[in-house]
Amino acid sequence: MAGAMKDLDPSTSVAALLGTKLRKLRTRAGLTQRELGKKVYVSHNRIAQIELGTDPPSEQLIQALEIALDAQGDLMDIWLLMRCSPLPQWVERYVQLESEAVRVCTYTGIVPGMLQTELYAREVLRLGRPATTDLWSERVQARLRRQARLDEREAPVLWSILDETVLRRPVGGPAVMCEQLGHILAMAERPKVYVQVMPLCHVHPAMSGSVELLTLGDGSRVAYLEGHDSGVLVEDSNPVAEYALTYDLLRAQALPVEESLDAIREAMRGYSCELVRSG
């Protein structure tokens, strides 16, 4: 089983870093996943989950792995880092998959993370989690690091549908919105970035929340649904197919790309006028 596993990129998440380290220590010790599982009283599948970064261990299990592999605190250090990670646990797996995706499709009630400016991201995080100011900066930087994929030679296709309220809601005020909308327009000039706007006058199947779809290199797809303080990653093919159909309907109902960019320009001009009046 271990031979069939693909290498994780430890930079994608702390869970991936922990999984990579565990696999190296296990290999160094000459143990299979089954043999290590027996030493710490869990199944080989549980070891595989940790090494894949899909289900991090409990404190009790990480302590047992430390002893079994003579890790000298390395595993515990990463596990403690994971507990303090700027990304919520439900986001870790999504970020890992997003880093491997060849196509990213989003419909959200805010500017999607891969298109956010630093000031807009900071304001969104501040409003969403007002009691955790110590994490704002770390989470903003984590979000901006995810955008680096769009600068890679093998960048994914990004298709974002913005609800019209995204353009009208003055997150951070006119100056922040001017910068943010200008950034979206600049990104939309790239050959793999497409942006549409869903008009307020349209009734559509995703009014109850956001939907994000990732297409991976092997052709498989996953869906991600995010609420105010929670998220659900859907990997079963049947419900994912339903969410893909929902996204196709959204894309058909939204304004065409060029009309959408015109709507963004119009909103940007409105914020610019506000800045002139207030200045």
PDB file of C-alpha atoms in Angstrom:
ATOM      1  CA  MET A   1       0.000   0.000   0.000  1.00  0.00           C
ATOM      2  CA  ALA A   2       2.786   2.379   0.867  1.00  0.00           C
ATOM      3  CA  GLY A   3       4.294   1.960  -2.576  1.00  0.00           C
ATOM      4  CA  ALA A   4       1.062   3.109  -4.197  1.00  0.00           C
ATOM      5  CA  MET A   5       0.972   6.337  -2.268  1.00  0.00           C
ATOM      6  CA  LYS A   6       1.938   9.503  -4.085  1.00  0.00           C
ATOM      7  CA  ASP A   7       4.283  11.970  -2.447  1.00  0.00           C
ATOM      8  CA  LEU A   8       2.619  14.824  -0.627  1.00  0.00           C
ATOM      9  CA  ASP A   9       3.771  18.396  -0.967  1.00  0.00           C
ATOM     10  CA  PRO A  10       4.522  19.225   2.696  1.00  0.00           C
ATOM     11  CA  SER A  11       4.112  22.943   1.971  1.00  0.00           C
ATOM     12  CA  THR A  12       0.383  22.614   1.235  1.00  0.00           C
ATOM     13  CA  SER A  13      -0.723  22.145   4.853  1.00  0.00           C
ATOM     14  CA  VAL A  14       0.571  21.291   8.299  1.00  0.00           C
ATOM     15  CA  ALA A  15      -1.310  17.973   8.076  1.00  0.00           C
ATOM     16  CA  ALA A  16       0.621  17.185   4.884  1.00  0.00           C
ATOM     17  CA  LEU A  17       3.876  18.128   6.618  1.00  0.00           C
ATOM     18  CA  LEU A  18       3.048  15.768   9.488  1.00  0.00           C
ATOM     19  CA  GLY A  19       2.133  12.973   7.068  1.00  0.00           C
ATOM     20  CA  THR A  20       5.361  13.412   5.121  1.00  0.00           C
ATOM     21  CA  LYS A  21       7.450  13.329   8.296  1.00  0.00           C
ATOM     22  CA  LEU A  22       5.670  10.231   9.612  1.00  0.00           C
ATOM     23  CA  ARG A  23       6.237   8.395   6.350  1.00  0.00           C
ATOM     24  CA  LYS A  24       9.960   9.259   6.354  1.00  0.00           C
ATOM     25  CA  LEU A  25      10.371   8.086   9.949  1.00  0.00           C
ATOM     26  CA  ARG A  26       8.446   4.868   9.278  1.00  0.00           C
ATOM     27  CA  THR A  27      10.518   4.147   6.172  1.00  0.00           C
ATOM     28  CA  ARG A  28      13.727   4.854   8.072  1.00  0.00           C
ATOM     29  CA  ALA A  29      12.631   2.357  10.717  1.00  0.00           C
ATOM     30  CA  GLY A  30      11.988  -0.274   8.032  1.00  0.00           C
ATOM     31  CA  LEU A  31       8.329  -0.662   8.989  1.00  0.00           C
ATOM     32  CA  THR A  32       5.269  -1.137   6.827  1.00  0.00           C
ATOM     33  CA  GLN A  33       2.101   0.751   7.680  1.00  0.00           C
ATOM     34  CA  ARG A  34       0.644  -2.483   9.045  1.00  0.00           C
ATOM     35  CA  GLU A  35       3.671  -3.140  11.250  1.00  0.00           C
ATOM     36  CA  LEU A  36       3.647   0.403  12.623  1.00  0.00           C
ATOM     37  CA  GLY A  37      -0.094   0.183  13.213  1.00  0.00           C
ATOM     38  CA  LYS A  38       0.378  -2.922  15.351  1.00  0.00           C
ATOM     39  CA  LYS A  39       2.985  -1.144  17.465  1.00  0.00           C
ATOM     40  CA  VAL A  40       0.600   1.721  18.296  1.00  0.00           C
ATOM     41  CA  TYR A  41      -2.621  -0.364  18.328  1.00  0.00           C
ATOM     42  CA  VAL A  42      -4.322   1.121  15.272  1.00  0.00           C
ATOM     43  CA  SER A  43      -5.059  -0.254  11.805  1.00  0.00           C
ATOM     44  CA  HIS A  44      -2.749   0.204   8.827  1.00  0.00           C
ATOM     45  CA  ASN A  45      -5.532   2.295   7.268  1.00  0.00           C
ATOM     46  CA  ARG A  46      -5.265   4.741  10.167  1.00  0.00           C
ATOM     47  CA  ILE A  47      -1.536   5.121   9.537  1.00  0.00           C
ATOM     48  CA  ALA A  48      -2.272   5.693   5.843  1.00  0.00           C
ATOM     49  CA  GLN A  49      -4.784   8.431   6.704  1.00  0.00           C
ATOM     50  CA  ILE A  50      -2.172  10.293   8.737  1.00  0.00           C
ATOM     51  CA  GLU A  51       0.484   9.913   6.038  1.00  0.00           C
ATOM     52  CA  LEU A  52      -1.940  11.208   3.410  1.00  0.00           C
ATOM     53  CA  GLY A  53      -2.805  14.201   5.586  1.00  0.00           C
ATOM     54  CA  THR A  54      -6.519  13.415   5.478  1.00  0.00           C
ATOM     55  CA  ASP A  55      -7.140  12.664   9.170  1.00  0.00           C
ATOM     56  CA  PRO A  56      -4.561  13.943  11.690  1.00  0.00           C
ATOM     57  CA  PRO A  57      -3.954  11.896  14.863  1.00  0.00           C
ATOM     58  CA  SER A  58      -5.032  12.531  18.425  1.00  0.00           C
ATOM     59  CA  GLU A  59      -2.498  13.637  21.021  1.00  0.00           C
ATOM     60  CA  GLN A  60      -2.464  10.117  22.492  1.00  0.00           C
ATOM     61  CA  LEU A  61      -1.692   8.567  19.098  1.00  0.00           C
ATOM     62  CA  ILE A  62       1.021  11.077  18.217  1.00  0.00           C
ATOM     63  CA  GLN A  63       2.709  10.310  21.550  1.00  0.00           C
ATOM     64  CA  ALA A  64       2.593   6.584  20.751  1.00  0.00           C
ATOM     65  CA  LEU A  65       4.065   7.207  17.299  1.00  0.00           C
ATOM     66  CA  GLU A  66       6.818   9.321  18.865  1.00  0.00           C
ATOM     67  CA  ILE A  67       7.862   6.379  21.053  1.00  0.00           C
ATOM     68  CA  ALA A  68       7.487   3.717  18.349  1.00  0.00           C
ATOM     69  CA  LEU A  69       9.623   5.634  15.842  1.00  0.00           C
ATOM     70  CA  ASP A  70      12.043   7.315  18.276  1.00  0.00           C
ATOM     71  CA  ALA A  71      11.036  10.628  16.690  1.00  0.00           C
ATOM     72  CA  GLN A  72      12.751  12.711  19.398  1.00  0.00           C
ATOM     73  CA  GLY A  73       9.923  15.242  19.487  1.00  0.00           C
ATOM     74  CA  ASP A  74       9.748  15.894  15.735  1.00  0.00           C
ATOM     75  CA  LEU A  75       6.229  14.526  15.292  1.00  0.00           C
ATOM     76  CA  MET A  76       4.941  16.248  18.420  1.00  0.00           C
ATOM     77  CA  ASP A  77       6.394  19.587  17.298  1.00  0.00           C
ATOM     78  CA  ILE A  78       4.547  19.381  13.971  1.00  0.00           C
ATOM     79  CA  TRP A  79       1.356  18.210  15.690  1.00  0.00           C
ATOM     80  CA  LEU A  80       1.472  21.209  18.042  1.00  0.00           C
ATOM     81  CA  LEU A  81       2.045  23.487  15.051  1.00  0.00           C
ATOM     82  CA  MET A  82      -1.019  21.977  13.398  1.00  0.00           C
ATOM     83  CA  ARG A  83      -3.129  22.805  16.446  1.00  0.00           C
ATOM     84  CA  CYS A  84      -2.049  26.443  16.120  1.00  0.00           C
ATOM     85  CA  SER A  85      -2.376  26.519  12.334  1.00  0.00           C
ATOM     86  CA  PRO A  86      -3.829  29.747  10.880  1.00  0.00           C
ATOM     87  CA  LEU A  87      -6.125  27.584   8.749  1.00  0.00           C
ATOM     88  CA  PRO A  88      -9.146  25.939  10.400  1.00  0.00           C
ATOM     89  CA  GLN A  89      -8.981  22.130  10.307  1.00  0.00           C
ATOM     90  CA  TRP A  90     -11.811  21.816   7.782  1.00  0.00           C
ATOM     91  CA  VAL A  91      -9.823  23.962   5.342  1.00  0.00           C
ATOM     92  CA  GLU A  92      -6.586  21.953   5.526  1.00  0.00           C
ATOM     93  CA  ARG A  93      -7.730  19.107   3.253  1.00  0.00           C
ATOM     94  CA  TYR A  94      -9.354  21.518   0.796  1.00  0.00           C
ATOM     95  CA  VAL A  95      -6.184  23.607   0.507  1.00  0.00           C
ATOM     96  CA  GLN A  96      -4.172  20.447  -0.110  1.00  0.00           C
ATOM     97  CA  LEU A  97      -6.502  19.383  -2.945  1.00  0.00           C
ATOM     98  CA  GLU A  98      -6.679  22.919  -4.334  1.00  0.00           C
ATOM     99  CA  SER A  99      -2.894  22.892  -4.704  1.00  0.00           C
ATOM    100  CA  GLU A 100      -3.221  19.801  -6.935  1.00  0.00           C
ATOM    101  CA  ALA A 101      -6.247  20.925  -8.966  1.00  0.00           C
ATOM    102  CA  VAL A 102      -6.115  21.610 -12.691  1.00  0.00           C
ATOM    103  CA  ARG A 103      -9.448  23.446 -12.601  1.00  0.00           C
ATOM    104  CA  VAL A 104     -11.040  25.506  -9.799  1.00  0.00           C
ATOM    105  CA  CYS A 105     -14.673  26.647 -10.090  1.00  0.00           C
ATOM    106  CA  THR A 106     -16.192  28.896  -7.424  1.00  0.00           C
ATOM    107  CA  TYR A 107     -19.474  30.566  -6.604  1.00  0.00           C
ATOM    108  CA  THR A 108     -19.356  32.568  -3.378  1.00  0.00           C
ATOM    109  CA  GLY A 109     -20.982  35.513  -1.652  1.00  0.00           C
ATOM    110  CA  ILE A 110     -17.616  37.249  -1.309  1.00  0.00           C
ATOM    111  CA  VAL A 111     -14.630  37.602  -3.609  1.00  0.00           C
ATOM    112  CA  PRO A 112     -13.108  34.088  -3.746  1.00  0.00           C
ATOM    113  CA  GLY A 113      -9.861  33.617  -1.851  1.00  0.00           C
ATOM    114  CA  MET A 114      -7.717  33.176  -4.962  1.00  0.00           C
ATOM    115  CA  LEU A 115      -8.765  36.636  -6.195  1.00  0.00           C
ATOM    116  CA  GLN A 116      -8.715  38.601  -2.931  1.00  0.00           C
ATOM    117  CA  THR A 117      -6.375  41.500  -2.261  1.00  0.00           C
ATOM    118  CA  GLU A 118      -4.609  41.629   1.086  1.00  0.00           C
ATOM    119  CA  LEU A 119      -6.771  44.493   2.411  1.00  0.00           C
ATOM    120  CA  TYR A 120     -10.020  42.843   1.316  1.00  0.00           C
ATOM    121  CA  ALA A 121      -8.953  39.502   2.809  1.00  0.00           C
ATOM    122  CA  ARG A 122      -8.022  41.169   6.086  1.00  0.00           C
ATOM    123  CA  GLU A 123     -11.401  42.893   6.315  1.00  0.00           C
ATOM    124  CA  VAL A 124     -13.335  39.709   5.504  1.00  0.00           C
ATOM    125  CA  LEU A 125     -11.449  37.760   8.160  1.00  0.00           C
ATOM    126  CA  ARG A 126     -11.859  40.574  10.693  1.00  0.00           C
ATOM    127  CA  LEU A 127     -15.609  40.672  10.171  1.00  0.00           C
ATOM    128  CA  GLY A 128     -15.956  36.901  10.190  1.00  0.00           C
ATOM    129  CA  ARG A 129     -13.914  36.217  13.335  1.00  0.00           C
ATOM    130  CA  PRO A 130     -13.846  39.430  15.407  1.00  0.00           C
ATOM    131  CA  ALA A 131     -12.597  37.708  18.557  1.00  0.00           C
ATOM    132  CA  THR A 132      -9.440  36.211  17.028  1.00  0.00           C
ATOM    133  CA  THR A 133      -7.399  39.249  16.062  1.00  0.00           C
ATOM    134  CA  ASP A 134      -4.125  37.437  16.760  1.00  0.00           C
ATOM    135  CA  LEU A 135      -4.795  35.088  13.835  1.00  0.00           C
ATOM    136  CA  TRP A 136      -5.856  37.659  11.219  1.00  0.00           C
ATOM    137  CA  SER A 137      -2.394  38.334   9.836  1.00  0.00           C
ATOM    138  CA  GLU A 138      -1.449  34.657   9.699  1.00  0.00           C
ATOM    139  CA  ARG A 139      -4.670  33.709   7.931  1.00  0.00           C
ATOM    140  CA  VAL A 140      -4.371  36.563   5.460  1.00  0.00           C
ATOM    141  CA  GLN A 141      -0.858  35.445   4.550  1.00  0.00           C
ATOM    142  CA  ALA A 142      -2.001  31.829   4.258  1.00  0.00           C
ATOM    143  CA  ARG A 143      -4.746  32.932   1.884  1.00  0.00           C
ATOM    144  CA  LEU A 144      -2.334  34.993  -0.218  1.00  0.00           C
ATOM    145  CA  ARG A 145       0.089  32.072  -0.461  1.00  0.00           C
ATOM    146  CA  ARG A 146      -2.674  30.003  -2.053  1.00  0.00           C
ATOM    147  CA  GLN A 147      -2.893  32.575  -4.847  1.00  0.00           C
ATOM    148  CA  ALA A 148       0.690  31.822  -5.881  1.00  0.00           C
ATOM    149  CA  ARG A 149      -0.620  28.865  -7.868  1.00  0.00           C
ATOM    150  CA  LEU A 150      -2.038  31.291 -10.418  1.00  0.00           C
ATOM    151  CA  ASP A 151       1.505  32.498 -11.149  1.00  0.00           C
ATOM    152  CA  GLU A 152       2.854  29.022 -11.874  1.00  0.00           C
ATOM    153  CA  ARG A 153       3.596  27.805 -15.397  1.00  0.00           C
ATOM    154  CA  GLU A 154       1.069  24.996 -14.904  1.00  0.00           C
ATOM    155  CA  ALA A 155      -1.531  27.250 -13.283  1.00  0.00           C
ATOM    156  CA  PRO A 156      -5.045  25.826 -12.945  1.00  0.00           C
ATOM    157  CA  VAL A 157      -8.026  27.168 -14.828  1.00  0.00           C
ATOM    158  CA  LEU A 158      -9.936  29.435 -12.431  1.00  0.00           C
ATOM    159  CA  TRP A 159     -13.619  30.075 -13.135  1.00  0.00           C
ATOM    160  CA  SER A 160     -15.294  32.360 -10.596  1.00  0.00           C
ATOM    161  CA  ILE A 161     -18.930  33.387 -10.508  1.00  0.00           C
ATOM    162  CA  LEU A 162     -19.525  36.416  -8.282  1.00  0.00           C
ATOM    163  CA  ASP A 163     -22.939  37.243  -6.922  1.00  0.00           C
ATOM    164  CA  GLU A 164     -23.751  40.853  -7.807  1.00  0.00           C
ATOM    165  CA  THR A 165     -23.887  41.629  -4.087  1.00  0.00           C
ATOM    166  CA  VAL A 166     -20.109  41.098  -4.042  1.00  0.00           C
ATOM    167  CA  LEU A 167     -19.777  44.219  -6.195  1.00  0.00           C
ATOM    168  CA  ARG A 168     -22.270  46.271  -4.200  1.00  0.00           C
ATOM    169  CA  ARG A 169     -21.224  45.425  -0.652  1.00  0.00           C
ATOM    170  CA  PRO A 170     -18.531  47.971   0.401  1.00  0.00           C
ATOM    171  CA  VAL A 171     -16.207  45.645   2.295  1.00  0.00           C
ATOM    172  CA  GLY A 172     -13.560  47.871   3.871  1.00  0.00           C
ATOM    173  CA  GLY A 173     -14.926  51.000   2.182  1.00  0.00           C
ATOM    174  CA  PRO A 174     -14.556  52.541  -1.299  1.00  0.00           C
ATOM    175  CA  ALA A 175     -10.739  52.495  -1.416  1.00  0.00           C
ATOM    176  CA  VAL A 176     -10.509  48.801  -0.561  1.00  0.00           C
ATOM    177  CA  MET A 177     -13.235  47.971  -3.064  1.00  0.00           C
ATOM    178  CA  CYS A 178     -11.584  49.999  -5.841  1.00  0.00           C
ATOM    179  CA  GLU A 179      -8.360  48.105  -5.346  1.00  0.00           C
ATOM    180  CA  GLN A 180     -10.178  44.771  -5.102  1.00  0.00           C
ATOM    181  CA  LEU A 181     -12.285  45.219  -8.228  1.00  0.00           C
ATOM    182  CA  GLY A 182      -9.264  46.497 -10.130  1.00  0.00           C
ATOM    183  CA  HIS A 183      -7.381  43.371  -9.099  1.00  0.00           C
ATOM    184  CA  ILE A 184     -10.196  41.139 -10.372  1.00  0.00           C
ATOM    185  CA  LEU A 185     -10.145  42.944 -13.720  1.00  0.00           C
ATOM    186  CA  ALA A 186      -6.377  42.533 -13.960  1.00  0.00           C
ATOM    187  CA  MET A 187      -6.563  38.828 -13.121  1.00  0.00           C
ATOM    188  CA  ALA A 188      -9.356  38.331 -15.671  1.00  0.00           C
ATOM    189  CA  GLU A 189      -6.908  39.348 -18.397  1.00  0.00           C
ATOM    190  CA  ARG A 190      -4.997  36.128 -17.806  1.00  0.00           C
ATOM    191  CA  PRO A 191      -5.797  33.336 -20.284  1.00  0.00           C
ATOM    192  CA  LYS A 192      -6.838  30.833 -17.599  1.00  0.00           C
ATOM    193  CA  VAL A 193      -8.954  33.125 -15.412  1.00  0.00           C
ATOM    194  CA  TYR A 194     -12.662  33.628 -16.141  1.00  0.00           C
ATOM    195  CA  VAL A 195     -15.039  35.799 -14.113  1.00  0.00           C
ATOM    196  CA  GLN A 196     -18.822  36.027 -14.374  1.00  0.00           C
ATOM    197  CA  VAL A 197     -21.375  38.018 -12.383  1.00  0.00           C
ATOM    198  CA  MET A 198     -24.715  36.601 -11.260  1.00  0.00           C
ATOM    199  CA  PRO A 199     -27.320  39.412 -11.497  1.00  0.00           C
ATOM    200  CA  LEU A 200     -29.472  40.122  -8.455  1.00  0.00           C
ATOM    201  CA  CYS A 201     -32.600  39.726 -10.558  1.00  0.00           C
ATOM    202  CA  HIS A 202     -31.888  36.032 -11.218  1.00  0.00           C
ATOM    203  CA  VAL A 203     -33.195  33.228  -9.024  1.00  0.00           C
ATOM    204  CA  HIS A 204     -30.679  30.382  -9.059  1.00  0.00           C
ATOM    205  CA  PRO A 205     -29.975  27.015  -7.357  1.00  0.00           C
ATOM    206  CA  ALA A 206     -27.112  28.205  -5.106  1.00  0.00           C
ATOM    207  CA  MET A 207     -28.807  31.055  -3.254  1.00  0.00           C
ATOM    208  CA  SER A 208     -28.452  29.214   0.049  1.00  0.00           C
ATOM    209  CA  GLY A 209     -24.655  29.267   0.046  1.00  0.00           C
ATOM    210  CA  SER A 210     -21.363  28.858  -1.760  1.00  0.00           C
ATOM    211  CA  VAL A 211     -20.150  25.989  -3.911  1.00  0.00           C
ATOM    212  CA  GLU A 212     -16.617  25.288  -5.052  1.00  0.00           C
ATOM    213  CA  LEU A 213     -15.542  22.493  -7.398  1.00  0.00           C
ATOM    214  CA  LEU A 214     -12.030  21.163  -7.911  1.00  0.00           C
ATOM    215  CA  THR A 215     -10.998  18.994 -10.847  1.00  0.00           C
ATOM    216  CA  LEU A 216      -7.834  17.022 -10.119  1.00  0.00           C
ATOM    217  CA  GLY A 217      -5.195  15.799 -12.531  1.00  0.00           C
ATOM    218  CA  ASP A 218      -6.701  12.318 -12.766  1.00  0.00           C
ATOM    219  CA  GLY A 219     -10.077  13.742 -13.786  1.00  0.00           C
ATOM    220  CA  SER A 220     -11.750  13.204 -10.415  1.00  0.00           C
ATOM    221  CA  ARG A 221     -13.715  16.050  -8.841  1.00  0.00           C
ATOM    222  CA  VAL A 222     -14.476  17.183  -5.313  1.00  0.00           C
ATOM    223  CA  ALA A 223     -16.906  19.791  -4.023  1.00  0.00           C
ATOM    224  CA  TYR A 224     -16.432  22.132  -1.088  1.00  0.00           C
ATOM    225  CA  LEU A 225     -19.282  23.857   0.728  1.00  0.00           C
ATOM    226  CA  GLU A 226     -18.388  26.553   3.247  1.00  0.00           C
ATOM    227  CA  GLY A 227     -20.484  28.267   5.894  1.00  0.00           C
ATOM    228  CA  HIS A 228     -19.687  31.039   8.351  1.00  0.00           C
ATOM    229  CA  ASP A 229     -17.512  28.911  10.608  1.00  0.00           C
ATOM    230  CA  SER A 230     -17.543  25.453   9.072  1.00  0.00           C
ATOM    231  CA  GLY A 231     -16.912  23.650   5.822  1.00  0.00           C
ATOM    232  CA  VAL A 232     -17.771  20.327   4.193  1.00  0.00           C
ATOM    233  CA  LEU A 233     -15.586  18.570   1.638  1.00  0.00           C
ATOM    234  CA  VAL A 234     -17.599  16.216  -0.595  1.00  0.00           C
ATOM    235  CA  GLU A 235     -15.591  13.540  -2.398  1.00  0.00           C
ATOM    236  CA  ASP A 236     -18.288  10.965  -3.219  1.00  0.00           C
ATOM    237  CA  SER A 237     -18.851  11.007  -6.982  1.00  0.00           C
ATOM    238  CA  ASN A 238     -22.673  11.042  -6.928  1.00  0.00           C
ATOM    239  CA  PRO A 239     -23.245  14.226  -4.875  1.00  0.00           C
ATOM    240  CA  VAL A 240     -20.237  15.850  -6.568  1.00  0.00           C
ATOM    241  CA  ALA A 241     -21.930  15.266  -9.935  1.00  0.00           C
ATOM    242  CA  GLU A 242     -25.029  17.045  -8.608  1.00  0.00           C
ATOM    243  CA  TYR A 243     -22.966  20.033  -7.477  1.00  0.00           C
ATOM    244  CA  ALA A 244     -21.256  20.091 -10.877  1.00  0.00           C
ATOM    245  CA  LEU A 245     -24.685  20.284 -12.530  1.00  0.00           C
ATOM    246  CA  THR A 246     -25.610  23.118 -10.171  1.00  0.00           C
ATOM    247  CA  TYR A 247     -22.474  24.972 -11.216  1.00  0.00           C
ATOM    248  CA  ASP A 248     -23.260  24.464 -14.898  1.00  0.00           C
ATOM    249  CA  LEU A 249     -26.692  26.017 -14.281  1.00  0.00           C
ATOM    250  CA  LEU A 250     -25.087  28.958 -12.473  1.00  0.00           C
ATOM    251  CA  ARG A 251     -22.701  29.549 -15.337  1.00  0.00           C
ATOM    252  CA  ALA A 252     -25.584  29.493 -17.816  1.00  0.00           C
ATOM    253  CA  GLN A 253     -27.600  32.025 -15.775  1.00  0.00           C
ATOM    254  CA  ALA A 254     -24.745  34.432 -15.041  1.00  0.00           C
ATOM    255  CA  LEU A 255     -23.827  37.319 -17.308  1.00  0.00           C
ATOM    256  CA  PRO A 256     -21.409  36.447 -20.137  1.00  0.00           C
ATOM    257  CA  VAL A 257     -17.769  37.125 -19.316  1.00  0.00           C
ATOM    258  CA  GLU A 258     -17.483  40.454 -21.169  1.00  0.00           C
ATOM    259  CA  GLU A 259     -20.753  41.792 -19.724  1.00  0.00           C
ATOM    260  CA  SER A 260     -19.588  40.658 -16.300  1.00  0.00           C
ATOM    261  CA  LEU A 261     -16.338  42.604 -16.629  1.00  0.00           C
ATOM    262  CA  ASP A 262     -18.349  45.657 -17.694  1.00  0.00           C
ATOM    263  CA  ALA A 263     -20.454  45.290 -14.525  1.00  0.00           C
ATOM    264  CA  ILE A 264     -17.276  45.154 -12.434  1.00  0.00           C
ATOM    265  CA  ARG A 265     -15.928  48.272 -14.150  1.00  0.00           C
ATOM    266  CA  GLU A 266     -19.202  50.092 -13.491  1.00  0.00           C
ATOM    267  CA  ALA A 267     -19.104  49.179  -9.802  1.00  0.00           C
ATOM    268  CA  MET A 268     -15.483  50.285  -9.623  1.00  0.00           C
ATOM    269  CA  ARG A 269     -16.372  53.665 -11.135  1.00  0.00           C
ATOM    270  CA  GLY A 270     -19.051  54.069  -8.478  1.00  0.00           C
ATOM    271  CA  TYR A 271     -16.545  53.529  -5.678  1.00  0.00           C
ATOM    272  CA  SER A 272     -14.107  55.904  -7.385  1.00  0.00           C
ATOM    273  CA  CYS A 273     -16.798  58.603  -7.418  1.00  0.00           C
ATOM    274  CA  GLU A 274     -17.382  58.038  -3.702  1.00  0.00           C
ATOM    275  CA  LEU A 275     -13.681  58.550  -3.054  1.00  0.00           C
ATOM    276  CA  VAL A 276     -13.694  61.806  -5.018  1.00  0.00           C
ATOM    277  CA  ARG A 277     -16.735  63.098  -3.139  1.00  0.00           C
ATOM    278  CA  SER A 278     -15.307  62.171   0.246  1.00  0.00           C
ATOM    279  CA  GLY A 279     -11.881  63.589  -0.623  1.00  0.00           C
TER     280      GLY A 279
END
